[in-house]
mmCIF file of C-alpha atoms in Angstrom:
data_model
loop_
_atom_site.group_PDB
_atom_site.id
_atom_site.type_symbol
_atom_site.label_atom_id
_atom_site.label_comp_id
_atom_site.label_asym_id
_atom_site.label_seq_id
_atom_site.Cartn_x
_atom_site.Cartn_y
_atom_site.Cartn_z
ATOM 1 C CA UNK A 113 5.699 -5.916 -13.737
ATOM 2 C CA UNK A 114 3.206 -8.072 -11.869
ATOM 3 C CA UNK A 115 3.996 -11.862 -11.627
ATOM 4 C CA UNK A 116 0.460 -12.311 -13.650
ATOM 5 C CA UNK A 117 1.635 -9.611 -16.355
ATOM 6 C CA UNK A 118 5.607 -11.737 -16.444
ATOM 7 C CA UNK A 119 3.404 -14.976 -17.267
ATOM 8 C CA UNK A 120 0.912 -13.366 -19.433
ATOM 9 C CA UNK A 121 3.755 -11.946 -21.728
ATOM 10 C CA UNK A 122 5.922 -15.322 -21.327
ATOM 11 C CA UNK A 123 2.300 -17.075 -23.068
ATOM 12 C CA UNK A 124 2.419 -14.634 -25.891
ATOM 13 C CA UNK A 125 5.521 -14.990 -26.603
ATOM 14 C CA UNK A 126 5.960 -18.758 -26.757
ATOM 15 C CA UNK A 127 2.233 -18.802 -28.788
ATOM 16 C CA UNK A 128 3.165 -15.807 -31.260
ATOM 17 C CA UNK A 129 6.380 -15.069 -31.284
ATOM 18 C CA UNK A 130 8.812 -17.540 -31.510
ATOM 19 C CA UNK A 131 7.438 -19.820 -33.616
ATOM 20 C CA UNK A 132 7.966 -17.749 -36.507
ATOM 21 C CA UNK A 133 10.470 -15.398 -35.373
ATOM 22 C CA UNK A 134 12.546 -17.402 -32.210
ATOM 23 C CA UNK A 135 15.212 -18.348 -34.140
ATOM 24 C CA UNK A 136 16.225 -15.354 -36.076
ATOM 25 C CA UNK A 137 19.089 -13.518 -34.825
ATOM 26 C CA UNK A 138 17.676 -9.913 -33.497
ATOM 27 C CA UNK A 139 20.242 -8.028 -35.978
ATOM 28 C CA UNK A 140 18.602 -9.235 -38.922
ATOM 29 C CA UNK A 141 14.623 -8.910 -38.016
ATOM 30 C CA UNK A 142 13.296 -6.001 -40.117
ATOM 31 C CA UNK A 143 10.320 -3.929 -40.155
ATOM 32 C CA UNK A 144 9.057 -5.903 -43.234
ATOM 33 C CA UNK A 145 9.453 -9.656 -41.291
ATOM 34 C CA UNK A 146 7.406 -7.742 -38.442
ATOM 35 C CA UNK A 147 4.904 -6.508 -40.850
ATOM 36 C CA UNK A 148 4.769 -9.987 -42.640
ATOM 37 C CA UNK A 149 4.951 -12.256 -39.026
ATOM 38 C CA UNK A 150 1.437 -9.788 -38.429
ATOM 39 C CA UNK A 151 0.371 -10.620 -41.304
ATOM 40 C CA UNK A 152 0.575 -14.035 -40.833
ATOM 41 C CA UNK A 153 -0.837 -14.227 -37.430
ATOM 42 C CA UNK A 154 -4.121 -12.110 -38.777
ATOM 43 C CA UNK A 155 -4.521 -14.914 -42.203
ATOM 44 C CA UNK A 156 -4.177 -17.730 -39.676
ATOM 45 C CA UNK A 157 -6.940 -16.723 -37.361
ATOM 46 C CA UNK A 158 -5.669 -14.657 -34.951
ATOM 47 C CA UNK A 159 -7.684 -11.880 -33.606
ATOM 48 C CA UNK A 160 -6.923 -7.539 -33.710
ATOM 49 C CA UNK A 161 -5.803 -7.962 -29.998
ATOM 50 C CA UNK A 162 -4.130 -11.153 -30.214
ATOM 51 C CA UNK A 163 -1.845 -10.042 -32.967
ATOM 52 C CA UNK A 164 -1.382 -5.988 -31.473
ATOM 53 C CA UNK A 165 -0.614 -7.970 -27.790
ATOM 54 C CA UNK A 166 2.318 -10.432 -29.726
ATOM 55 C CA UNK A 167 3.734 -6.986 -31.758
ATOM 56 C CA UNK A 168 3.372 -5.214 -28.414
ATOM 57 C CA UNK A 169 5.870 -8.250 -26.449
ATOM 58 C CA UNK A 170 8.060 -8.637 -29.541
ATOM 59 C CA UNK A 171 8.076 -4.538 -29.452
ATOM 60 C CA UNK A 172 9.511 -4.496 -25.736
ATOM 61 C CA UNK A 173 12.286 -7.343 -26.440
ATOM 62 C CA UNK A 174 13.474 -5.476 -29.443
ATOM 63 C CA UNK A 175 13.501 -2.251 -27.285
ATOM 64 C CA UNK A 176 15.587 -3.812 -24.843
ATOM 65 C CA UNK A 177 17.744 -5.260 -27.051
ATOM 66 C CA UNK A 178 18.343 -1.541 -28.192
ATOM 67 C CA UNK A 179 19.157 -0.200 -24.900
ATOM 68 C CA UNK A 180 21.464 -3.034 -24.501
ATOM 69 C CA UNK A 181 23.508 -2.012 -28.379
ATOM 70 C CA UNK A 182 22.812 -5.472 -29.744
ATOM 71 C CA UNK A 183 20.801 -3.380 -32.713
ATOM 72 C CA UNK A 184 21.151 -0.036 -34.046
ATOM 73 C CA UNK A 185 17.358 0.702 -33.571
ATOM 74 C CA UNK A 186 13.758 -1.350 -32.844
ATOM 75 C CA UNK A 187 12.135 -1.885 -36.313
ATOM 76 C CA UNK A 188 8.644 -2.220 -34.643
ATOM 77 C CA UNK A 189 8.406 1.182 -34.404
ATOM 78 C CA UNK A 190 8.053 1.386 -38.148
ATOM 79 C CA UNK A 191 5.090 -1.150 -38.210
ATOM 80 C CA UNK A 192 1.780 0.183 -37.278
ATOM 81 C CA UNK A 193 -0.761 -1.914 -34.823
ATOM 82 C CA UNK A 194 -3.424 -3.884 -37.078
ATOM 83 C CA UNK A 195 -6.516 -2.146 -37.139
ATOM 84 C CA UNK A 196 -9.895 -3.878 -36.493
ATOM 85 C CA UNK A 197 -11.850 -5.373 -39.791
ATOM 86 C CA UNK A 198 -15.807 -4.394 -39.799
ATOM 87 C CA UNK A 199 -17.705 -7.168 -38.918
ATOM 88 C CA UNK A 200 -14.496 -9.566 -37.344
ATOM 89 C CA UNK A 201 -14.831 -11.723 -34.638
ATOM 90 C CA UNK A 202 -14.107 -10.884 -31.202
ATOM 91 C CA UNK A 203 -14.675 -12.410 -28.131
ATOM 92 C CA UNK A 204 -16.380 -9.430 -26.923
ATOM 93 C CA UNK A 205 -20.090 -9.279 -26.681
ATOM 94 C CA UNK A 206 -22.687 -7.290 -27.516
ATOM 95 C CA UNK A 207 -23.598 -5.587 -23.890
ATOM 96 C CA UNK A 208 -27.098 -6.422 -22.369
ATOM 97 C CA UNK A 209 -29.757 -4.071 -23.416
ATOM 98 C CA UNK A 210 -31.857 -2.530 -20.393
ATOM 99 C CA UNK A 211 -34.279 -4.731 -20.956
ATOM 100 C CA UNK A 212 -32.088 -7.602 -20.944
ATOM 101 C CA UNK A 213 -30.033 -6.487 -17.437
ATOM 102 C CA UNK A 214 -33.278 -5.784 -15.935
ATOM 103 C CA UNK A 215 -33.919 -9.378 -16.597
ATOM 104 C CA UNK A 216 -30.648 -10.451 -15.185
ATOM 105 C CA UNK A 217 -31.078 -8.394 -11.817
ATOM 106 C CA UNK A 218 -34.770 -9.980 -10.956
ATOM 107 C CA UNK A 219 -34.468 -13.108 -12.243
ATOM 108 C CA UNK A 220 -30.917 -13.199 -10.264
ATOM 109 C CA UNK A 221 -32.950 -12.064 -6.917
ATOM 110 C CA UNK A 222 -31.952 -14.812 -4.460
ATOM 111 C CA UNK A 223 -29.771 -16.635 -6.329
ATOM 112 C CA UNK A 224 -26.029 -16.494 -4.842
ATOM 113 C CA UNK A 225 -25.192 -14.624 -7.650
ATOM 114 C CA UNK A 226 -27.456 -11.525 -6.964
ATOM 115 C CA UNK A 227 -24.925 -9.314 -5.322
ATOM 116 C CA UNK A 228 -21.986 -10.091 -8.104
ATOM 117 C CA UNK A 229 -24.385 -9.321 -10.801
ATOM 118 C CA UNK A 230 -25.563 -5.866 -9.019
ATOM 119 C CA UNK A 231 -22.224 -4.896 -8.189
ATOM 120 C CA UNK A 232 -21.264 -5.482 -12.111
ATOM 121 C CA UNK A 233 -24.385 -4.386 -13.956
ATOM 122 C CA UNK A 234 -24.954 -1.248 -11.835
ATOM 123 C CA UNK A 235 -21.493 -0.067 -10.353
ATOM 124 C CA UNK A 236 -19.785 -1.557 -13.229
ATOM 125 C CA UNK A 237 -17.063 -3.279 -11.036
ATOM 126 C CA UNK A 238 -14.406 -5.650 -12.858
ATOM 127 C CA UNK A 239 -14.807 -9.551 -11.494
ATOM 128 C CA UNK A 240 -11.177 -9.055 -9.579
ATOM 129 C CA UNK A 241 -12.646 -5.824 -7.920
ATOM 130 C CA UNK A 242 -15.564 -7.960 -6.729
ATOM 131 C CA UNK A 243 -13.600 -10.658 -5.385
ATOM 132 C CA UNK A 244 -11.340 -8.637 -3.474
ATOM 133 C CA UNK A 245 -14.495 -6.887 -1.196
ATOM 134 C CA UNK A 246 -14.012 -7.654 2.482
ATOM 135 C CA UNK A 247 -16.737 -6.902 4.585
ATOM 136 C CA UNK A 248 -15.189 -3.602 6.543
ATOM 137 C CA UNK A 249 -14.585 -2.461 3.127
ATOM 138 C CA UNK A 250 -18.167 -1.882 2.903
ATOM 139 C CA UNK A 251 -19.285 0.950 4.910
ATOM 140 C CA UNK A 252 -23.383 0.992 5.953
ATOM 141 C CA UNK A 253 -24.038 4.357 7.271
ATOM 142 C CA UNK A 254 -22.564 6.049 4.577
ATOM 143 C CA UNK A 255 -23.625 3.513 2.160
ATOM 144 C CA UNK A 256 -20.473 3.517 0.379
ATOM 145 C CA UNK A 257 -18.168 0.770 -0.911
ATOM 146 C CA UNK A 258 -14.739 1.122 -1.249
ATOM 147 C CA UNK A 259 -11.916 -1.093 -3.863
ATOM 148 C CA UNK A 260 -9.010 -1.575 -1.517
ATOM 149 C CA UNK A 261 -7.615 -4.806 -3.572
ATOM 150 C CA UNK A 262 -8.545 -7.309 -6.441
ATOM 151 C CA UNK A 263 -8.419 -10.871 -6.928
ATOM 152 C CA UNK A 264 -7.197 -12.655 -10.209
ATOM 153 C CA UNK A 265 -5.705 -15.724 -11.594
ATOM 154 C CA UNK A 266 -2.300 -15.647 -12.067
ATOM 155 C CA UNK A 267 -0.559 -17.686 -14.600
ATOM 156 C CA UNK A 268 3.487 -18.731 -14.288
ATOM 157 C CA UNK A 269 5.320 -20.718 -17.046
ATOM 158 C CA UNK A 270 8.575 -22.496 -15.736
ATOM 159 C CA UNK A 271 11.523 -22.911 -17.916
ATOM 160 C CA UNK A 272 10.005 -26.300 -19.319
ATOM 161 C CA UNK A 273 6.778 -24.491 -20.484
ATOM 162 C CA UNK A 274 4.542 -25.892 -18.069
ATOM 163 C CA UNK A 275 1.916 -23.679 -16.928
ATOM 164 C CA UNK A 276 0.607 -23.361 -13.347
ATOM 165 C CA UNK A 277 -2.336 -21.267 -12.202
ATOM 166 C CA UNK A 278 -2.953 -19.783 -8.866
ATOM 167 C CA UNK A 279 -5.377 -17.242 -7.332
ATOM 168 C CA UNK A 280 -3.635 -13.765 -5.953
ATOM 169 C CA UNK A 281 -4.634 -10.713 -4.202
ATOM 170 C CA UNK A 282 -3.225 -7.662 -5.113
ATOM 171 C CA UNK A 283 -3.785 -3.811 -4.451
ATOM 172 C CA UNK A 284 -5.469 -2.199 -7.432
ATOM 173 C CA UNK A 285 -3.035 -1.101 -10.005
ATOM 174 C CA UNK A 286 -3.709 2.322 -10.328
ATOM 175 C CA UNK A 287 -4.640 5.035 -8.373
ATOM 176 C CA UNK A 288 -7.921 5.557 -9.984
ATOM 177 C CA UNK A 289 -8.851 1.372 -9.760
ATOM 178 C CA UNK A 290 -8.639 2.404 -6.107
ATOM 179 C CA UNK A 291 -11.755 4.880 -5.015
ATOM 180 C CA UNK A 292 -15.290 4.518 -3.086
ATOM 181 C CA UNK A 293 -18.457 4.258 -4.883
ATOM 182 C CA UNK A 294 -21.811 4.682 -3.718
ATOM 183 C CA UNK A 295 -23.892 1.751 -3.522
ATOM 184 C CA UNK A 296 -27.245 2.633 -4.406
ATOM 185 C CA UNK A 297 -30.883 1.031 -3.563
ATOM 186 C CA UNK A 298 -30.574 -1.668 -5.154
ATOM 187 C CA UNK A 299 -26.622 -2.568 -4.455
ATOM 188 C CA UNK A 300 -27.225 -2.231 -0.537
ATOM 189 C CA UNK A 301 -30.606 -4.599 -0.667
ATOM 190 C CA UNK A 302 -28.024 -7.395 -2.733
ATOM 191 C CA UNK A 303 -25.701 -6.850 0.086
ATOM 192 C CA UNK A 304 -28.021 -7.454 3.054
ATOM 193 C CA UNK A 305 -29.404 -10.501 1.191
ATOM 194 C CA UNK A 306 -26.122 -11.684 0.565
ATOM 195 C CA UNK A 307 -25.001 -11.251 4.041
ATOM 196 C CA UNK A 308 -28.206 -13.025 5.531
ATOM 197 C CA UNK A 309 -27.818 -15.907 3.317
ATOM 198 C CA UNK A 310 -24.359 -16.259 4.548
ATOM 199 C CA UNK A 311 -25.795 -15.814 8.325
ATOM 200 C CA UNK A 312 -28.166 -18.413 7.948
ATOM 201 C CA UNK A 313 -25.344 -20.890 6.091
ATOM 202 C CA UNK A 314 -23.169 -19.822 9.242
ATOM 203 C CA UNK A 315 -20.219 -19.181 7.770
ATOM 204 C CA UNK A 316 -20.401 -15.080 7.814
ATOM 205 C CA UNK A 317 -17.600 -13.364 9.053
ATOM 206 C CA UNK A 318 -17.598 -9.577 9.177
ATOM 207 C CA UNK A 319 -13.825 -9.281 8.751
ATOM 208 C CA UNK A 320 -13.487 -11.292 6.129
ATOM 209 C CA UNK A 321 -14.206 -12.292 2.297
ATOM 210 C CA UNK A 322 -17.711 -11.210 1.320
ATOM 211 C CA UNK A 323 -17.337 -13.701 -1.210
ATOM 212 C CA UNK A 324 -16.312 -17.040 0.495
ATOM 213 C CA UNK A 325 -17.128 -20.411 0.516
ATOM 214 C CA UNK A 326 -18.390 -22.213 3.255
ATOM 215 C CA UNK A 327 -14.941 -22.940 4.911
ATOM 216 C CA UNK A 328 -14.279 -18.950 4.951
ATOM 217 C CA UNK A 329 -11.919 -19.176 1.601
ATOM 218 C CA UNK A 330 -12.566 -16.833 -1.223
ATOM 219 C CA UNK A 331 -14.206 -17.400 -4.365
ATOM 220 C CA UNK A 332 -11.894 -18.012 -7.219
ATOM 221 C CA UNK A 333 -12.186 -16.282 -10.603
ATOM 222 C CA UNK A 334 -12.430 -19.123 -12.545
ATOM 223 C CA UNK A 335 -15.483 -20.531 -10.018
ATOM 224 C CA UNK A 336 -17.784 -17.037 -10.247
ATOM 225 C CA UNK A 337 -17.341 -17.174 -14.069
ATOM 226 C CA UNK A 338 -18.525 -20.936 -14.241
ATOM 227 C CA UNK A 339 -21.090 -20.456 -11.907
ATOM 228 C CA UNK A 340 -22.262 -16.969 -13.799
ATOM 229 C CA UNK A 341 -22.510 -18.932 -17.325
ATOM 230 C CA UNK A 342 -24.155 -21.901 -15.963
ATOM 231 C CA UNK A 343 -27.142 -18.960 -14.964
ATOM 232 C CA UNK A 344 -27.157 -17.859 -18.155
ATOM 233 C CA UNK A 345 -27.919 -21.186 -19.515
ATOM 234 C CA UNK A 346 -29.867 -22.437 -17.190
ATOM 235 C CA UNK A 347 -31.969 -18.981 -17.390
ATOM 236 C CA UNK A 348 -32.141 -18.875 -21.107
ATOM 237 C CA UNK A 349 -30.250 -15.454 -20.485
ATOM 238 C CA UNK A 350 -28.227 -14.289 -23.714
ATOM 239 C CA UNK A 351 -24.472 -15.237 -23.374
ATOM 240 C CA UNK A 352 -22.088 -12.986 -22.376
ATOM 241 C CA UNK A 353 -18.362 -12.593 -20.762
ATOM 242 C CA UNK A 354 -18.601 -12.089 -16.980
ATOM 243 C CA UNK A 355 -16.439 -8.937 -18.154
ATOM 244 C CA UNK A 356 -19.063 -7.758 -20.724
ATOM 245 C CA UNK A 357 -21.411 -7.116 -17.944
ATOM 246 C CA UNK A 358 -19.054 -4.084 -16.894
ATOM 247 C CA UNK A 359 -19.475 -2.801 -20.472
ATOM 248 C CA UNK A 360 -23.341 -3.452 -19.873
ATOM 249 C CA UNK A 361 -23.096 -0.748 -16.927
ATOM 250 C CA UNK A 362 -20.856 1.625 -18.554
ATOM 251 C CA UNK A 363 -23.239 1.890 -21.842
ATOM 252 C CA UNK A 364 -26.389 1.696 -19.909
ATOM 253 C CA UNK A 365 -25.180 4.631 -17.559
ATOM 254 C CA UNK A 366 -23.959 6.696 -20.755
ATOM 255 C CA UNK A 367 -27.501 5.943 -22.502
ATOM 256 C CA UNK A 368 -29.394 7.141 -18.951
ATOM 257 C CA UNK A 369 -27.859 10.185 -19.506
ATOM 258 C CA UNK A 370 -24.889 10.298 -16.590
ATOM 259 C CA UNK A 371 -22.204 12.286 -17.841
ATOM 260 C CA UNK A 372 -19.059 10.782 -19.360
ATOM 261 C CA UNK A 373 -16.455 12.374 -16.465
ATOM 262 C CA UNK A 374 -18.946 10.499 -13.700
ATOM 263 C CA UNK A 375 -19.138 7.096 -16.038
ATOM 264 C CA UNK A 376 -14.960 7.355 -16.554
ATOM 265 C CA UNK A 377 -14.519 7.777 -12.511
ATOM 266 C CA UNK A 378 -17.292 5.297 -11.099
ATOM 267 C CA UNK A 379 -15.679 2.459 -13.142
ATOM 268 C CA UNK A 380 -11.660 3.238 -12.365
ATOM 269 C CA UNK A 381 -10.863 4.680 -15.602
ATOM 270 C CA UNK A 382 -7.393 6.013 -15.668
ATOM 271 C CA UNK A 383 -8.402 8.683 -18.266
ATOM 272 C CA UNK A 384 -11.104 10.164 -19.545
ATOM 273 C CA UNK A 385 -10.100 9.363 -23.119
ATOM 274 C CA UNK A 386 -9.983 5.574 -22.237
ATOM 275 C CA UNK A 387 -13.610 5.606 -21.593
ATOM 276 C CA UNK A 388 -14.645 7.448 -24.728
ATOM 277 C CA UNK A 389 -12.323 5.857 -27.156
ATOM 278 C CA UNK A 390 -13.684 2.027 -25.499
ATOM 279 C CA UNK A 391 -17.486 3.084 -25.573
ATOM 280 C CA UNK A 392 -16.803 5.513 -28.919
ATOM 281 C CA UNK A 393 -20.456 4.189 -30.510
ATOM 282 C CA UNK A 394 -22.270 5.296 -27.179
ATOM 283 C CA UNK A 395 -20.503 8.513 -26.902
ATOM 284 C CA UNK A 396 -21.416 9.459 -30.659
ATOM 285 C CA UNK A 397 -25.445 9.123 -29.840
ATOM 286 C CA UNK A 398 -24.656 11.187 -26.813
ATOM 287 C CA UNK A 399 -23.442 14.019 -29.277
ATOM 288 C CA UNK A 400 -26.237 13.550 -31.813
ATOM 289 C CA UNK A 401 -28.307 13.764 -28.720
ATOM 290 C CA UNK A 402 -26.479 17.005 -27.970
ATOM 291 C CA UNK A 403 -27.444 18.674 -31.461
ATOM 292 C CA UNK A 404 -31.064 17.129 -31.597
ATOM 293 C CA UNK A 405 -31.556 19.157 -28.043
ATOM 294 C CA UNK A 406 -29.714 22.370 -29.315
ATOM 295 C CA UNK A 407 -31.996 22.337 -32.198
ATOM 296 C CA UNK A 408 -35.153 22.125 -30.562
ATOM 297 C CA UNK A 409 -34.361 24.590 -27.993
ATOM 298 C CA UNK A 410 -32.828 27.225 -29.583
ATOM 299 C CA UNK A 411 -34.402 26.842 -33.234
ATOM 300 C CA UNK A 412 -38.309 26.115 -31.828
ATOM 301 C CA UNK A 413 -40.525 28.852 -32.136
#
């Protein structure tokens, strides 16, 4: 795996794991200390995801530990992922309605966040994605974009715990992350505002970063997500993660009507079935709209 993925599942594990389970030989952890170390994790606070991510790392070291015959067999495959509880907390937020992204796009209008917000709201791009765009990956005449790489923290833990964080540039991990999408109107108008305002601060190159600062470096995750929430606020804009606004495109487009095999592609969806089973909700008032339709048009006189 990925450096960032190695750190990410060292964090879990230190956080979830092994303070309940690190000293206990592997031979004698059970299905039912699994189930009841869940359990745990859930009555102490600990969100659906965090608790399916800490089953998913102890899962992989008790895998391994089978393929290497220190235990017979991996007793988290006999203890089901937590399901979600109606109505608990997440850190996921409600998308923006239209109304509310409409807001976002004109009140953004010549703000240096214009063009992330377009490129997120509209084309649904993930904040890496956005970060990684170099100028010739942007192609004019055709008015086209294309996702050659992304951008992201990454997060190491050295063998004293300590945690260090550094920015990385990677290809995109899957086939599918990587693809061209058409800009549109109102994209391509972001883009050549963008550009001038980086003319006029003279420090546009057109080989390099299309988000940079003004010594030609590019824009760190961490910055663009401060920045974005410090709009909000200052905007009266409803709060949301930088990465909700990606769910705001993908349920707006579903709602407009585009059709769930063009929504699963234009965002980098591996699978159809990821899209659907993320955006379920939408995709059920797309099938009620379905049998409304039939009705009318086949049982009107």
């Amino acid at each position: 795996v990925r450096p960032a993925t190695l750190g990410d599942y060292q964090d879990r594990y230190r956080r979830t794991v092994s303070p309940l389970l690190g000293n206990k030989k592997l031979c004698d952890v059970s299905s039912r200390d699994i189930a009841n170390w869940m359990k745990h994790l859930s009555t102490t606070g600990a969100s659906t995801a965090t608790v399916n991510g800490a089953r998913q790392v102890l899962s992989m070291l008790l895998k391994a530990a089978e393929e290497y015959g220190h235990i017979d067999k991996n007793p988290a495959k006999f203890v089901s992922r937590h399901k979600k509880s109606f109505g608990e907390h997440t850190q996921v937020k409600q998308p923006w309605s239209q109304e509310e992204a409409q807001g976002v796009l004109v009140l953004s209008k010549g703000h240096h966040l214009e063009l992330p917000l377009a490129l997120a709201t509209i084309l649904g791009m993930r904040r890496s994605e956005i970060l990684g765009l170099q100028w010739p990956d942007l192609d004019f005449p055709k008015g086209t974009l294309t996702v050659h790489r992304v951008r992201r923290d990454e997060r190491t833990i050295d063998e004293e715990g300590h945690v260090s964080v550094v920015t990385v540039t990677y290809p995109p991990k899957s086939a599918s992350s990587r693809r061209q999408i058409p800009m549109g109107s109102i994209v391509q108008a972001a883009v050549l505002a963008h550009r001038e305002r980086q003319q006029e601060a003279g420090h546009f190159d057109d080989q390099g970063w299309v988000f940079a600062t003004r010594t030609a470096n590019p824009v760190s995750p961490s910055r663009l997500s401060r920045v974005f929430k410090g709009f909000l606020r200052e905007n009266g804009i409803r709060e949301i993660r930088f990465h909700d606004v990606r769910h705001t495109a993908v349920t707006l487009s579903l709602e407009a009507g585009v059709r769930i095999e063009v929504v699963s592609q234009m965002v980098g969806h591996s699978r159809i079935d990821t899209t659907k089973s993320i955006y379920a909700p939408v995709v059920q008032a797309i099938n009620s709209e379905y049998t409304e339709k039939m009705d009318d048009y086949l049982g009107g006189t």
